[in-house]
Amino acid sequence: MDFTELYQKCDDCTSCPLYKTRTNLVFGCGNTSAELMFVGEAPGEREDATGIPFVGAAGQLLDKYLTAIGIEREDVYIANILKCRPPNNRDPLPEEADACIGYLREQVKLIKPKMIVCLGRISAARLIRQDYKITREHGEIVRRGAFAMTAVYHPAALLRDPSKKEDMLRDMKKIKAYLDSIK
Ligand code: URA
């Protein structure tokens, strides 16, 4: 399956009810050969309206961290666990994530990133370990077969609690240093 076929499959998906209430599919965006991939939780209002992940306030903050470590948004790939917005931005239901995660796995297979960064606890619990403790483990890099993984605070959490911003910058610098070290 190539990216176009995968996109079409997602667009046609009826595996959970969220396709009925979404405005746009939020498939993912960026460099399809990226070394670095970010995975958030689910599209919010702005993402649903535009079809692009992380374009709202949280996304703009993520962009600032990318700039701070000298990486362009166009160089990375950004996706979510869910490709359709849950109504009123509620947390994804386990059955919605179960229905959607296969598409993310296909994206990872096509992109073959060197590192996957989970944005927030919900993404980390799905992709790294179910009982992942974001406050304790953020920024720890673990190897998973062909790629490395880590999790950082969700940018929306930084907007709610700016005291976490220092940790976020440290984690993002660590991610950049890791990528530089494997060049
Ligand atoms: N929050 C997410 O987890 N993903 C988005 O795309 C936007 C906000």
Coordinates of N, CA and C and ligand atoms in Angstrom, one line a residue:
M1 N 0.8 -1.2 0.0 CA 0.0 0.0 0.0 C 0.9 1.3 0.0
D2 N 0.6 2.2 -0.9 CA 1.3 3.5 -0.8 C 0.5 4.6 -0.1
F3 N 1.1 5.7 0.1 CA 0.4 6.8 0.9 C -1.0 7.2 0.3
T4 N -1.1 7.2 -1.0 CA -2.4 7.6 -1.6 C -3.4 6.6 -1.3
E5 N -3.0 5.3 -1.4 CA -4.0 4.2 -1.1 C -4.4 4.2 0.4
L6 N -3.4 4.5 1.2 CA -3.7 4.5 2.6 C -4.6 5.7 3.0
Y7 N -4.3 6.8 2.4 CA -5.2 8.0 2.6 C -6.6 7.7 2.2
Q8 N -6.8 7.0 1.1 CA -8.1 6.7 0.6 C -8.8 5.8 1.5
K9 N -8.1 4.8 2.0 CA -8.7 3.8 3.0 C -9.2 4.5 4.2
C10 N -8.4 5.4 4.7 CA -8.7 6.2 5.9 C -10.0 7.1 5.6
D11 N -10.0 7.7 4.5 CA -11.1 8.6 4.1 C -12.4 7.8 4.0
D12 N -12.3 6.5 3.6 CA -13.5 5.7 3.4 C -13.9 4.9 4.7
C13 N -13.0 5.1 5.7 CA -13.2 4.2 6.9 C -14.5 4.5 7.7
T14 N -15.2 3.4 8.0 CA -16.4 3.5 8.9 C -16.2 2.5 10.1
S15 N -15.0 2.3 10.5 CA -14.7 1.3 11.6 C -15.2 1.8 12.9
C16 N -15.3 3.1 13.1 CA -15.9 3.6 14.4 C -16.8 4.7 14.0
P17 N -17.7 5.2 14.9 CA -18.7 6.2 14.5 C -18.1 7.6 14.2
L18 N -16.8 7.9 14.5 CA -16.4 9.3 14.4 C -16.4 9.8 13.0
Y19 N -16.4 9.0 12.0 CA -16.5 9.5 10.6 C -17.8 10.2 10.3
K20 N -18.8 9.9 11.1 CA -20.1 10.6 10.9 C -20.1 12.0 11.4
T21 N -19.3 12.3 12.4 CA -19.4 13.7 13.0 C -18.2 14.6 12.6
R22 N -17.2 14.0 12.0 CA -16.0 14.8 11.6 C -16.4 15.7 10.5
T23 N -15.6 16.8 10.3 CA -15.7 17.7 9.1 C -14.7 17.1 8.1
N24 N -13.4 17.0 8.5 CA -12.4 16.5 7.6 C -11.6 15.3 8.3
L25 N -11.2 14.4 7.4 CA -10.2 13.4 7.9 C -8.9 14.2 8.2
V26 N -8.3 13.9 9.3 CA -6.9 14.5 9.6 C -5.9 13.3 9.6
F27 N -5.5 13.1 8.4 CA -4.6 11.9 8.1 C -3.2 12.0 8.7
G28 N -2.6 13.2 8.5 CA -1.2 13.4 8.9 C -0.6 14.3 7.9
C29 N 0.5 14.9 8.2 CA 1.2 15.8 7.3 C 2.6 15.9 7.5
G30 N 3.3 16.3 6.5 CA 4.8 16.5 6.6 C 5.6 15.7 5.6
N31 N 6.8 15.4 5.9 CA 7.7 14.7 5.1 C 7.5 13.2 5.2
T32 N 7.1 12.6 4.1 CA 6.8 11.2 4.2 C 8.1 10.3 4.3
S33 N 9.3 10.9 4.2 CA 10.5 10.2 4.5 C 11.2 10.7 5.7
A34 N 10.4 11.3 6.7 CA 11.0 12.0 7.8 C 11.7 11.0 8.7
E35 N 12.8 11.5 9.3 CA 13.5 10.8 10.4 C 12.8 10.9 11.7
L36 N 12.0 12.0 11.8 CA 11.4 12.3 13.1 C 9.9 12.3 12.9
M37 N 9.1 11.6 13.7 CA 7.7 11.6 13.6 C 7.1 11.9 14.9
F38 N 6.1 12.7 14.9 CA 5.3 13.0 16.2 C 3.9 12.4 16.1
V39 N 3.5 11.9 17.2 CA 2.1 11.3 17.2 C 1.4 11.9 18.4
G40 N 0.3 12.6 18.1 CA -0.6 13.2 19.1 C -1.7 12.3 19.4
E41 N -2.8 12.9 19.9 CA -3.9 12.1 20.4 C -5.0 12.0 19.4
A42 N -5.6 13.2 19.1 CA -6.7 13.2 18.2 C -6.9 14.6 17.7
P43 N -7.5 14.8 16.5 CA -7.7 16.2 16.0 C -8.6 17.0 16.9
G44 N -8.3 18.3 17.0 CA -9.2 19.2 17.7 C -10.1 20.0 16.7
E45 N -10.6 21.1 17.2 CA -11.5 21.8 16.3 C -10.9 22.4 15.1
R46 N -9.7 23.0 15.3 CA -9.0 23.6 14.1 C -8.6 22.6 13.1
E47 N -8.1 21.4 13.7 CA -7.6 20.3 12.9 C -8.7 19.7 12.0
D48 N -9.9 19.6 12.7 CA -11.1 19.0 12.0 C -11.5 20.0 10.9
A49 N -11.4 21.3 11.2 CA -11.8 22.3 10.2 C -10.9 22.3 9.0
T50 N -9.6 22.1 9.2 CA -8.6 22.2 8.1 C -8.1 20.9 7.5
G51 N -8.3 19.8 8.3 CA -7.7 18.5 7.8 C -6.2 18.4 8.1
I52 N -5.7 19.3 8.9 CA -4.2 19.3 9.1 C -4.0 19.1 10.6
P53 N -3.1 18.2 11.1 CA -2.9 18.0 12.5 C -2.1 19.2 13.1
F54 N -2.4 19.4 14.4 CA -1.6 20.4 15.2 C -1.5 21.8 14.5
V55 N -2.6 22.4 14.2 CA -2.6 23.7 13.6 C -3.3 24.7 14.6
G56 N -3.9 24.3 15.7 CA -4.5 25.1 16.7 C -3.4 25.7 17.6
A57 N -3.8 26.2 18.8 CA -2.9 26.8 19.7 C -1.8 25.8 20.1
A58 N -2.2 24.6 20.4 CA -1.1 23.6 20.8 C -0.1 23.3 19.7
G59 N -0.7 23.3 18.4 CA 0.2 23.1 17.3 C 1.2 24.2 17.1
Q60 N 0.7 25.4 17.3 CA 1.6 26.6 17.2 C 2.7 26.6 18.2
L61 N 2.4 26.1 19.4 CA 3.4 25.9 20.4 C 4.4 24.9 20.0
L62 N 3.9 23.8 19.5 CA 4.8 22.7 19.0 C 5.8 23.3 17.9
D63 N 5.3 24.1 17.0 CA 6.1 24.7 16.0 C 7.2 25.5 16.6
K64 N 6.9 26.2 17.7 CA 8.0 27.0 18.4 C 9.1 26.1 18.9
Y65 N 8.7 25.0 19.5 CA 9.8 24.0 20.0 C 10.6 23.5 18.8
L66 N 9.9 23.2 17.7 CA 10.7 22.7 16.5 C 11.7 23.8 16.1
T67 N 11.2 25.0 16.0 CA 12.1 26.1 15.6 C 13.3 26.2 16.6
A68 N 13.0 26.1 17.9 CA 14.0 26.2 19.0 C 15.1 25.2 18.8
I69 N 14.8 24.0 18.3 CA 15.9 23.0 18.1 C 16.4 22.9 16.7
G70 N 15.9 23.9 15.8 CA 16.5 24.0 14.5 C 15.9 23.0 13.5
I71 N 14.7 22.6 13.7 CA 14.0 21.6 12.8 C 12.8 22.3 12.3
E72 N 12.6 22.1 10.9 CA 11.4 22.7 10.3 C 10.3 21.8 10.4
R73 N 9.1 22.3 10.5 CA 7.9 21.5 10.5 C 7.8 20.6 9.3
E74 N 8.2 21.2 8.1 CA 8.2 20.4 6.9 C 9.1 19.2 6.8
D75 N 10.1 19.2 7.7 CA 11.0 18.1 7.8 C 10.5 16.9 8.6
V76 N 9.5 17.1 9.4 CA 9.0 16.0 10.2 C 7.7 15.5 9.7
Y77 N 7.2 14.4 10.3 CA 5.8 14.0 9.9 C 5.0 14.0 11.2
I78 N 3.8 14.5 11.1 CA 2.9 14.7 12.3 C 1.6 13.9 12.0
A79 N 1.3 13.1 13.0 CA 0.0 12.4 12.9 C -0.6 12.2 14.3
N80 N -1.7 11.6 14.3 CA -2.4 11.4 15.6 C -2.8 9.9 15.7
I81 N -3.1 9.5 16.9 CA -3.7 8.1 17.1 C -5.0 8.0 16.4
L82 N -5.9 9.0 16.6 CA -7.2 9.1 15.9 C -7.1 10.0 14.7
K83 N -7.7 9.6 13.6 CA -7.7 10.5 12.4 C -9.0 11.3 12.3
C84 N -10.0 11.1 13.1 CA -11.2 11.9 13.1 C -11.4 12.5 14.5
R85 N -12.0 13.7 14.6 CA -12.1 14.4 15.8 C -13.2 13.8 16.7
P86 N -12.9 13.5 18.0 CA -14.0 13.1 18.9 C -14.8 14.3 19.2
P87 N -16.1 14.2 19.3 CA -17.0 15.3 19.6 C -16.5 16.1 20.9
N88 N -16.6 17.4 20.8 CA -16.2 18.2 22.0 C -14.8 17.9 22.5
N89 N -13.9 17.4 21.7 CA -12.5 17.2 22.1 C -12.4 16.2 23.3
R90 N -13.3 15.3 23.5 CA -13.2 14.4 24.6 C -12.0 13.4 24.2
D91 N -11.5 12.7 25.3 CA -10.5 11.7 25.1 C -10.9 10.6 24.1
P92 N -10.0 10.1 23.3 CA -10.4 9.0 22.5 C -10.9 7.8 23.3
L93 N -11.9 7.1 22.9 CA -12.3 5.9 23.5 C -11.4 4.7 23.1
P94 N -11.2 3.8 24.0 CA -10.3 2.7 23.6 C -10.7 2.0 22.3
E95 N -12.0 1.8 22.1 CA -12.5 1.1 20.9 C -12.2 2.0 19.6
E96 N -12.2 3.3 19.8 CA -11.9 4.2 18.6 C -10.4 4.1 18.3
A97 N -9.6 4.1 19.4 CA -8.1 3.9 19.1 C -7.8 2.6 18.5
D98 N -8.5 1.5 19.0 CA -8.3 0.2 18.5 C -8.6 0.2 17.0
A99 N -9.7 0.9 16.6 CA -10.2 0.8 15.2 C -9.2 1.6 14.3
C100 N -8.5 2.6 14.9 CA -7.7 3.6 14.1 C -6.2 3.3 14.0
I101 N -5.7 2.6 15.0 CA -4.3 2.5 15.2 C -3.6 1.8 14.1
G102 N -4.3 0.9 13.4 CA -3.7 0.2 12.3 C -3.2 1.1 11.2
Y103 N -4.0 2.2 11.0 CA -3.6 3.2 10.0 C -2.3 3.9 10.3
L104 N -2.1 4.2 11.6 CA -0.9 4.8 12.1 C 0.3 3.8 11.9
R105 N 0.1 2.6 12.2 CA 1.1 1.6 12.0 C 1.5 1.5 10.5
E106 N 0.6 1.6 9.6 CA 0.9 1.6 8.2 C 1.7 2.8 7.8
Q107 N 1.3 4.0 8.4 CA 2.1 5.2 8.1 C 3.5 5.0 8.6
V108 N 3.7 4.5 9.8 CA 5.1 4.3 10.3 C 5.9 3.3 9.4
K109 N 5.2 2.3 8.9 CA 5.9 1.4 8.0 C 6.3 2.1 6.7
L110 N 5.5 3.0 6.2 CA 5.9 3.7 4.9 C 6.9 4.8 5.2
I111 N 6.8 5.5 6.3 CA 7.8 6.6 6.6 C 9.1 6.0 7.1
K112 N 9.1 5.0 7.9 CA 10.3 4.4 8.5 C 11.1 5.5 9.2
P113 N 10.5 6.1 10.2 CA 11.3 7.2 10.9 C 12.3 6.6 11.8
K114 N 13.3 7.4 12.2 CA 14.4 6.9 13.1 C 13.9 7.1 14.5
M115 N 13.0 8.0 14.7 CA 12.5 8.3 16.0 C 11.0 8.7 16.0
I116 N 10.2 8.1 16.9 CA 8.8 8.5 17.1 C 8.7 9.2 18.5
V117 N 8.1 10.4 18.4 CA 7.9 11.1 19.7 C 6.4 11.2 20.0
C118 N 6.0 10.6 21.1 CA 4.6 10.7 21.5 C 4.3 12.0 22.1
L119 N 3.3 12.7 21.7 CA 2.9 13.9 22.3 C 1.8 13.7 23.3
G120 N 2.2 13.6 24.6 CA 1.3 13.4 25.7 C 1.1 12.0 26.1
R121 N 0.4 11.9 27.2 CA 0.2 10.6 27.9 C -0.6 9.6 27.1
I122 N -1.6 10.1 26.5 CA -2.5 9.1 25.8 C -1.8 8.4 24.6
S123 N -1.1 9.2 23.9 CA -0.3 8.6 22.8 C 0.8 7.7 23.3
A124 N 1.5 8.1 24.4 CA 2.5 7.3 25.0 C 2.0 6.0 25.5
A125 N 0.8 6.0 26.1 CA 0.1 4.8 26.7 C -0.2 3.8 25.6
R126 N -0.5 4.3 24.4 CA -0.9 3.5 23.3 C 0.4 2.9 22.6
L127 N 1.4 3.8 22.5 CA 2.5 3.4 21.6 C 3.8 2.9 22.4
I128 N 3.9 3.3 23.6 CA 5.1 2.9 24.4 C 4.7 1.9 25.4
R129 N 3.9 2.2 26.4 CA 3.5 1.3 27.4 C 2.2 1.8 28.1
Q130 N 1.4 0.8 28.3 CA 0.0 1.2 28.8 C 0.1 2.1 30.1
D131 N 1.0 1.7 31.0 CA 1.0 2.5 32.2 C 2.1 3.6 32.2
Y132 N 2.4 4.1 31.0 CA 3.5 5.1 30.9 C 3.1 6.3 31.8
K133 N 4.2 6.8 32.6 CA 4.0 7.9 33.5 C 4.7 9.1 32.9
I134 N 3.9 10.0 32.2 CA 4.5 11.1 31.5 C 5.3 12.0 32.4
T135 N 4.8 12.3 33.6 CA 5.5 13.2 34.5 C 6.9 12.7 34.9
R136 N 7.0 11.3 35.0 CA 8.3 10.8 35.4 C 9.2 10.3 34.3
E137 N 8.5 9.9 33.2 CA 9.3 9.3 32.1 C 9.6 10.1 30.9
H138 N 8.9 11.3 30.8 CA 9.1 12.1 29.6 C 10.5 12.3 29.3
G139 N 10.8 12.3 28.0 CA 12.2 12.5 27.5 C 13.1 11.3 27.6
E140 N 12.7 10.2 28.2 CA 13.5 9.0 28.2 C 13.4 8.3 26.9
I141 N 14.5 8.0 26.3 CA 14.5 7.4 24.9 C 14.6 5.9 25.1
V142 N 13.7 5.2 24.4 CA 13.7 3.7 24.5 C 13.9 3.2 23.0
R143 N 14.6 2.1 22.8 CA 14.7 1.6 21.5 C 13.6 0.6 21.2
R144 N 13.0 0.6 20.1 CA 12.0 -0.3 19.7 C 12.3 -0.8 18.3
G145 N 13.1 -1.9 18.2 CA 13.4 -2.5 16.9 C 14.1 -1.4 16.0
A146 N 13.5 -1.1 14.9 CA 14.2 -0.2 13.9 C 14.2 1.2 14.3
F147 N 13.5 1.6 15.4 CA 13.4 3.0 15.7 C 13.5 3.2 17.2
A148 N 13.7 4.5 17.6 CA 13.7 4.9 19.0 C 12.4 5.6 19.3
M149 N 12.0 5.6 20.5 CA 10.8 6.2 20.9 C 11.0 7.1 22.2
T150 N 10.2 8.1 22.3 CA 10.1 8.8 23.5 C 8.8 9.5 23.6
A151 N 8.5 10.1 24.7 CA 7.3 10.9 24.9 C 7.6 12.2 25.5
V152 N 6.9 13.3 25.1 CA 7.1 14.6 25.7 C 5.7 15.0 26.2
Y153 N 5.6 16.1 26.9 CA 4.3 16.7 27.3 C 3.6 17.1 26.1
H154 N 2.3 16.9 26.2 CA 1.4 17.4 25.1 C 1.5 18.9 25.1
P155 N 1.7 19.6 24.0 CA 1.7 21.0 24.0 C 0.5 21.7 24.7
A156 N -0.7 21.1 24.6 CA -1.9 21.6 25.3 C -1.6 21.6 26.8
A157 N -0.9 20.6 27.3 CA -0.6 20.6 28.7 C 0.3 21.7 29.1
L158 N 1.2 22.1 28.2 CA 2.1 23.2 28.4 C 1.4 24.6 28.5
L159 N 0.3 24.6 27.7 CA -0.5 25.9 27.7 C -1.2 26.0 29.0
R160 N -1.6 24.8 29.6 CA -2.3 24.9 30.9 C -1.4 25.1 32.0
D161 N -0.2 24.5 31.9 CA 0.8 24.6 33.0 C 2.2 25.0 32.4
P162 N 2.4 26.3 32.3 CA 3.7 26.7 31.7 C 4.9 26.3 32.5
S163 N 4.8 25.9 33.7 CA 6.0 25.5 34.5 C 6.6 24.2 33.9
K164 N 5.9 23.5 33.0 CA 6.4 22.3 32.3 C 7.3 22.7 31.1
K165 N 7.3 24.0 30.7 CA 8.0 24.3 29.5 C 9.5 24.1 29.5
E166 N 10.1 24.3 30.7 CA 11.5 24.0 30.8 C 11.9 22.6 30.4
D167 N 11.1 21.7 31.0 CA 11.3 20.2 30.8 C 11.1 19.9 29.3
M168 N 10.1 20.6 28.7 CA 9.8 20.3 27.3 C 11.0 20.7 26.4
L169 N 11.6 21.9 26.7 CA 12.7 22.4 25.9 C 13.9 21.4 26.0
R170 N 14.1 21.0 27.3 CA 15.2 20.0 27.5 C 14.9 18.7 26.7
D171 N 13.7 18.2 26.8 CA 13.4 17.0 26.0 C 13.6 17.1 24.5
M172 N 13.1 18.3 24.0 CA 13.2 18.5 22.6 C 14.7 18.6 22.2
K173 N 15.5 19.2 23.0 CA 17.0 19.3 22.7 C 17.6 17.9 22.7
K174 N 17.1 17.1 23.6 CA 17.6 15.7 23.7 C 17.3 14.9 22.5
I175 N 16.1 15.1 22.0 CA 15.6 14.5 20.7 C 16.5 14.9 19.6
K176 N 16.8 16.2 19.5 CA 17.7 16.7 18.4 C 19.1 16.1 18.5
A177 N 19.6 16.0 19.8 CA 20.9 15.5 20.0 C 21.0 14.0 19.6
Y178 N 19.9 13.3 19.9 CA 19.8 11.9 19.6 C 19.9 11.7 18.1
L179 N 19.1 12.5 17.4 CA 19.1 12.4 15.9 C 20.4 12.7 15.3
D180 N 21.1 13.7 15.9 CA 22.4 14.1 15.4 C 23.4 13.0 15.6
S181 N 23.2 12.3 16.8 CA 24.2 11.3 17.2 C 24.1 10.0 16.3
I182 N 23.0 9.8 15.6 CA 22.9 8.6 14.8 C 23.2 8.9 13.3
K183 N 23.6 10.1 13.0 CA 23.8 10.5 11.6 C 25.1 9.9 11.1
Ligands
URA1 N1 -4.1 17.8 19.8 C1 -3.7 16.6 19.3 O1 -3.5 15.6 20.0 N2 -3.7 16.5 18.0 C2 -3.9 17.5 17.1 O2 -3.8 17.3 15.9 C3 -4.3 18.7 17.7 C4 -4.3 18.8 19.1

